[in-house]
Amino acid sequence: MNGYRPISEKPNPKVQRILLWRESFLKLQDNHFFELMRMYLGEIKTPYNKQKLIENLGSFLHKTEIKEKILLLISKEDVQVLSAIVNLECPNQQMLSNFFAGAFPLAKLYDKLMNLEERLILFQYTDENTGKSVYALNPLLEEDILPLLSLNFLFECVENVEFSKKDFIPLSAQFIA
């Protein structure tokens, strides 16, 4: 073996998620992109290169002290939303609002999602299978955040929510699978 990867071989899943994360910044409107970059990197000098700025942001997020600060600011509600995002397949806004109906008011959930995006914990990308915008955990932070997440937090969300018979889906082998 010469150490080269065949062209047809796809990069590993984490590399793919990092590429999706970087691409999500390129799709942001310029004013939002630069607002986020200034917030985390400070003044942006011209001429600028968006790819280089995204790379600098990635380096910023790799710093241990930054990761520690991000983790310290994660609330229980953040953990509940993040646990849902990690455990649901291709979670979009509608799916999350349905999932948290009765646990979070809709406006509070949307504010929470936007806040998690601005804190660089979440990002959105377009799922190639559904064409919908879905949420994902920032791949640069996932190793630090995943240990905080659990299905138990999701059960706490719905523990005090009252359900009617129409809210339940009959269990089938297909549903369980």
mmCIF file of C-alpha atoms in Angstrom:
data_model
loop_
_atom_site.group_PDB
_atom_site.id
_atom_site.type_symbol
_atom_site.label_atom_id
_atom_site.label_comp_id
_atom_site.label_asym_id
_atom_site.label_seq_id
_atom_site.Cartn_x
_atom_site.Cartn_y
_atom_site.Cartn_z
ATOM 1 C CA MET A 1 0.000 0.000 0.000
ATOM 2 C CA ASN A 2 1.300 3.415 -0.873
ATOM 3 C CA GLY A 3 -0.783 5.264 1.751
ATOM 4 C CA TYR A 4 -2.985 6.999 -0.802
ATOM 5 C CA ARG A 5 -6.713 6.697 -0.547
ATOM 6 C CA PRO A 6 -8.559 5.720 -3.724
ATOM 7 C CA ILE A 7 -10.552 8.617 -5.180
ATOM 8 C CA SER A 8 -13.837 6.709 -4.834
ATOM 9 C CA GLU A 9 -13.381 6.167 -1.078
ATOM 10 C CA LYS A 10 -15.403 8.614 1.006
ATOM 11 C CA PRO A 11 -13.810 10.460 3.931
ATOM 12 C CA ASN A 12 -14.650 9.146 7.373
ATOM 13 C CA PRO A 13 -17.979 10.277 8.906
ATOM 14 C CA LYS A 14 -16.405 12.850 11.252
ATOM 15 C CA VAL A 15 -14.531 14.470 8.363
ATOM 16 C CA GLN A 16 -17.807 14.568 6.397
ATOM 17 C CA ARG A 17 -19.557 16.274 9.341
ATOM 18 C CA ILE A 18 -16.734 18.825 9.613
ATOM 19 C CA LEU A 19 -17.064 19.554 5.898
ATOM 20 C CA LEU A 20 -20.843 20.001 6.330
ATOM 21 C CA TRP A 21 -20.203 22.356 9.273
ATOM 22 C CA ARG A 22 -17.775 24.448 7.219
ATOM 23 C CA GLU A 23 -20.137 24.467 4.235
ATOM 24 C CA SER A 24 -22.998 25.652 6.461
ATOM 25 C CA PHE A 25 -21.046 28.850 7.163
ATOM 26 C CA LEU A 26 -20.512 29.486 3.472
ATOM 27 C CA LYS A 27 -24.292 29.336 2.965
ATOM 28 C CA LEU A 28 -25.009 31.976 5.622
ATOM 29 C CA GLN A 29 -25.986 35.452 4.493
ATOM 30 C CA ASP A 30 -22.927 37.698 4.521
ATOM 31 C CA ASN A 31 -24.150 39.941 7.335
ATOM 32 C CA HIS A 32 -24.839 36.951 9.617
ATOM 33 C CA PHE A 33 -21.567 35.262 8.641
ATOM 34 C CA PHE A 34 -19.476 38.328 9.463
ATOM 35 C CA GLU A 35 -21.420 39.015 12.645
ATOM 36 C CA LEU A 36 -20.558 35.523 13.919
ATOM 37 C CA MET A 37 -16.933 35.817 12.821
ATOM 38 C CA ARG A 38 -16.516 39.182 14.548
ATOM 39 C CA MET A 39 -18.171 37.837 17.691
ATOM 40 C CA TYR A 40 -15.691 34.957 17.980
ATOM 41 C CA LEU A 41 -12.585 36.122 16.122
ATOM 42 C CA GLY A 42 -12.685 39.880 16.623
ATOM 43 C CA GLU A 43 -12.015 42.447 13.924
ATOM 44 C CA ILE A 44 -11.841 41.058 10.398
ATOM 45 C CA LYS A 45 -9.166 42.604 8.240
ATOM 46 C CA THR A 46 -9.611 43.003 4.512
ATOM 47 C CA PRO A 47 -8.930 41.395 2.197
ATOM 48 C CA TYR A 48 -10.563 38.382 3.785
ATOM 49 C CA ASN A 49 -11.087 34.807 2.696
ATOM 50 C CA LYS A 50 -14.225 33.106 4.016
ATOM 51 C CA GLN A 51 -12.620 29.644 4.021
ATOM 52 C CA LYS A 52 -9.674 30.981 6.034
ATOM 53 C CA LEU A 53 -12.043 32.658 8.515
ATOM 54 C CA ILE A 54 -13.940 29.375 8.953
ATOM 55 C CA GLU A 55 -10.626 27.586 9.456
ATOM 56 C CA ASN A 56 -9.660 30.189 12.106
ATOM 57 C CA LEU A 57 -13.007 29.660 13.816
ATOM 58 C CA GLY A 58 -12.335 25.916 13.884
ATOM 59 C CA SER A 59 -8.926 26.545 15.469
ATOM 60 C CA PHE A 60 -10.581 28.822 18.024
ATOM 61 C CA LEU A 61 -13.017 26.031 18.957
ATOM 62 C CA HIS A 62 -10.169 23.537 19.408
ATOM 63 C CA LYS A 63 -8.752 25.548 22.326
ATOM 64 C CA THR A 64 -9.284 23.735 25.627
ATOM 65 C CA GLU A 65 -10.279 26.889 27.536
ATOM 66 C CA ILE A 66 -12.907 27.758 24.908
ATOM 67 C CA LYS A 67 -14.392 24.255 25.023
ATOM 68 C CA GLU A 68 -14.517 24.445 28.828
ATOM 69 C CA LYS A 69 -16.375 27.782 28.686
ATOM 70 C CA ILE A 70 -18.844 26.414 26.140
ATOM 71 C CA LEU A 71 -19.512 23.353 28.319
ATOM 72 C CA LEU A 72 -19.971 25.451 31.472
ATOM 73 C CA LEU A 73 -22.759 27.434 29.818
ATOM 74 C CA ILE A 74 -24.814 24.424 28.702
ATOM 75 C CA SER A 75 -28.117 24.340 30.610
ATOM 76 C CA LYS A 76 -30.421 21.421 31.341
ATOM 77 C CA GLU A 77 -32.795 22.629 28.597
ATOM 78 C CA ASP A 78 -29.842 22.806 26.193
ATOM 79 C CA VAL A 79 -29.026 19.193 27.067
ATOM 80 C CA GLN A 80 -32.638 18.161 26.416
ATOM 81 C CA VAL A 81 -32.679 19.794 22.980
ATOM 82 C CA LEU A 82 -29.219 18.476 22.103
ATOM 83 C CA SER A 83 -30.175 14.968 23.245
ATOM 84 C CA ALA A 84 -33.176 15.067 20.904
ATOM 85 C CA ILE A 85 -31.064 16.301 18.004
ATOM 86 C CA VAL A 86 -28.487 13.555 18.500
ATOM 87 C CA ASN A 87 -31.102 10.797 18.894
ATOM 88 C CA LEU A 88 -33.619 11.765 16.195
ATOM 89 C CA GLU A 89 -32.904 10.969 12.571
ATOM 90 C CA CYS A 90 -32.463 14.143 10.503
ATOM 91 C CA PRO A 91 -34.105 16.468 13.051
ATOM 92 C CA ASN A 92 -35.598 19.557 11.447
ATOM 93 C CA GLN A 93 -37.455 22.438 13.104
ATOM 94 C CA GLN A 94 -40.885 20.897 12.555
ATOM 95 C CA MET A 95 -39.837 17.519 13.935
ATOM 96 C CA LEU A 96 -38.341 19.154 17.034
ATOM 97 C CA SER A 97 -41.399 21.343 17.602
ATOM 98 C CA ASN A 98 -43.605 18.225 17.386
ATOM 99 C CA PHE A 99 -41.291 16.320 19.702
ATOM 100 C CA PHE A 100 -41.212 19.074 22.340
ATOM 101 C CA ALA A 101 -44.894 20.071 21.990
ATOM 102 C CA GLY A 102 -46.215 20.488 25.509
ATOM 103 C CA ALA A 103 -42.719 20.561 27.027
ATOM 104 C CA PHE A 104 -41.513 23.863 25.508
ATOM 105 C CA PRO A 105 -43.574 26.675 24.054
ATOM 106 C CA LEU A 106 -42.813 26.911 20.338
ATOM 107 C CA ALA A 107 -41.191 30.363 20.605
ATOM 108 C CA LYS A 108 -38.946 29.177 23.436
ATOM 109 C CA LEU A 109 -37.816 26.154 21.412
ATOM 110 C CA TYR A 110 -36.992 28.310 18.369
ATOM 111 C CA ASP A 111 -35.090 30.765 20.584
ATOM 112 C CA LYS A 112 -33.193 27.841 22.122
ATOM 113 C CA LEU A 113 -32.263 26.454 18.685
ATOM 114 C CA MET A 114 -31.115 29.851 17.449
ATOM 115 C CA ASN A 115 -29.129 30.411 20.646
ATOM 116 C CA LEU A 116 -27.405 27.024 20.326
ATOM 117 C CA GLU A 117 -26.489 27.912 16.734
ATOM 118 C CA GLU A 118 -25.088 31.301 17.736
ATOM 119 C CA ARG A 119 -23.065 29.603 20.475
ATOM 120 C CA LEU A 120 -21.683 27.309 17.718
ATOM 121 C CA ILE A 121 -22.985 24.172 19.445
ATOM 122 C CA LEU A 122 -25.445 23.392 16.637
ATOM 123 C CA PHE A 123 -25.473 24.046 12.934
ATOM 124 C CA GLN A 124 -27.965 23.502 10.122
ATOM 125 C CA TYR A 125 -27.360 21.858 6.789
ATOM 126 C CA THR A 126 -29.529 20.559 3.964
ATOM 127 C CA ASP A 127 -30.021 16.809 4.139
ATOM 128 C CA GLU A 128 -29.310 15.380 0.696
ATOM 129 C CA ASN A 129 -31.995 12.659 1.066
ATOM 130 C CA THR A 130 -34.908 14.861 2.185
ATOM 131 C CA GLY A 131 -33.833 18.267 0.923
ATOM 132 C CA LYS A 132 -34.803 19.691 4.332
ATOM 133 C CA SER A 133 -32.705 21.847 6.599
ATOM 134 C CA VAL A 134 -31.722 19.707 9.599
ATOM 135 C CA TYR A 135 -29.807 20.297 12.812
ATOM 136 C CA ALA A 136 -26.595 18.620 13.858
ATOM 137 C CA LEU A 137 -24.147 18.898 16.705
ATOM 138 C CA ASN A 138 -20.994 20.831 15.875
ATOM 139 C CA PRO A 139 -18.499 18.062 15.005
ATOM 140 C CA LEU A 140 -15.641 20.059 16.559
ATOM 141 C CA LEU A 141 -17.396 19.967 19.940
ATOM 142 C CA GLU A 142 -19.200 16.616 19.807
ATOM 143 C CA GLU A 143 -16.551 14.621 21.702
ATOM 144 C CA ASP A 144 -16.940 17.016 24.624
ATOM 145 C CA ILE A 145 -20.732 17.387 24.464
ATOM 146 C CA LEU A 146 -21.857 13.805 23.721
ATOM 147 C CA PRO A 147 -20.995 12.525 27.243
ATOM 148 C CA LEU A 148 -23.453 15.106 28.663
ATOM 149 C CA LEU A 149 -26.368 13.834 26.570
ATOM 150 C CA SER A 150 -28.773 11.056 27.419
ATOM 151 C CA LEU A 151 -32.177 9.671 26.478
ATOM 152 C CA ASN A 152 -33.101 10.127 30.156
ATOM 153 C CA PHE A 153 -33.185 13.901 29.595
ATOM 154 C CA LEU A 154 -35.728 13.396 26.821
ATOM 155 C CA PHE A 155 -38.002 11.379 29.090
ATOM 156 C CA GLU A 156 -37.867 14.197 31.653
ATOM 157 C CA CYS A 157 -39.170 16.594 28.990
ATOM 158 C CA VAL A 158 -42.357 14.664 28.471
ATOM 159 C CA GLU A 159 -42.773 13.358 32.023
ATOM 160 C CA ASN A 160 -45.249 16.082 33.031
ATOM 161 C CA VAL A 161 -46.933 16.448 29.653
ATOM 162 C CA GLU A 162 -50.486 15.121 29.467
ATOM 163 C CA PHE A 163 -51.233 12.886 26.504
ATOM 164 C CA SER A 164 -54.498 11.843 24.984
ATOM 165 C CA LYS A 165 -55.175 8.562 23.233
ATOM 166 C CA LYS A 166 -54.779 10.238 19.815
ATOM 167 C CA ASP A 167 -51.163 11.180 20.678
ATOM 168 C CA PHE A 168 -50.016 7.576 20.720
ATOM 169 C CA ILE A 169 -48.904 5.555 17.733
ATOM 170 C CA PRO A 170 -49.676 1.832 17.868
ATOM 171 C CA LEU A 171 -46.466 -0.135 18.340
ATOM 172 C CA SER A 172 -45.422 -2.284 15.433
ATOM 173 C CA ALA A 173 -42.258 -4.132 14.539
ATOM 174 C CA GLN A 174 -41.536 -1.453 11.911
ATOM 175 C CA PHE A 175 -42.005 1.394 14.441
ATOM 176 C CA ILE A 176 -39.711 -0.284 16.985
ATOM 177 C CA ALA A 177 -37.058 -0.972 14.328
#
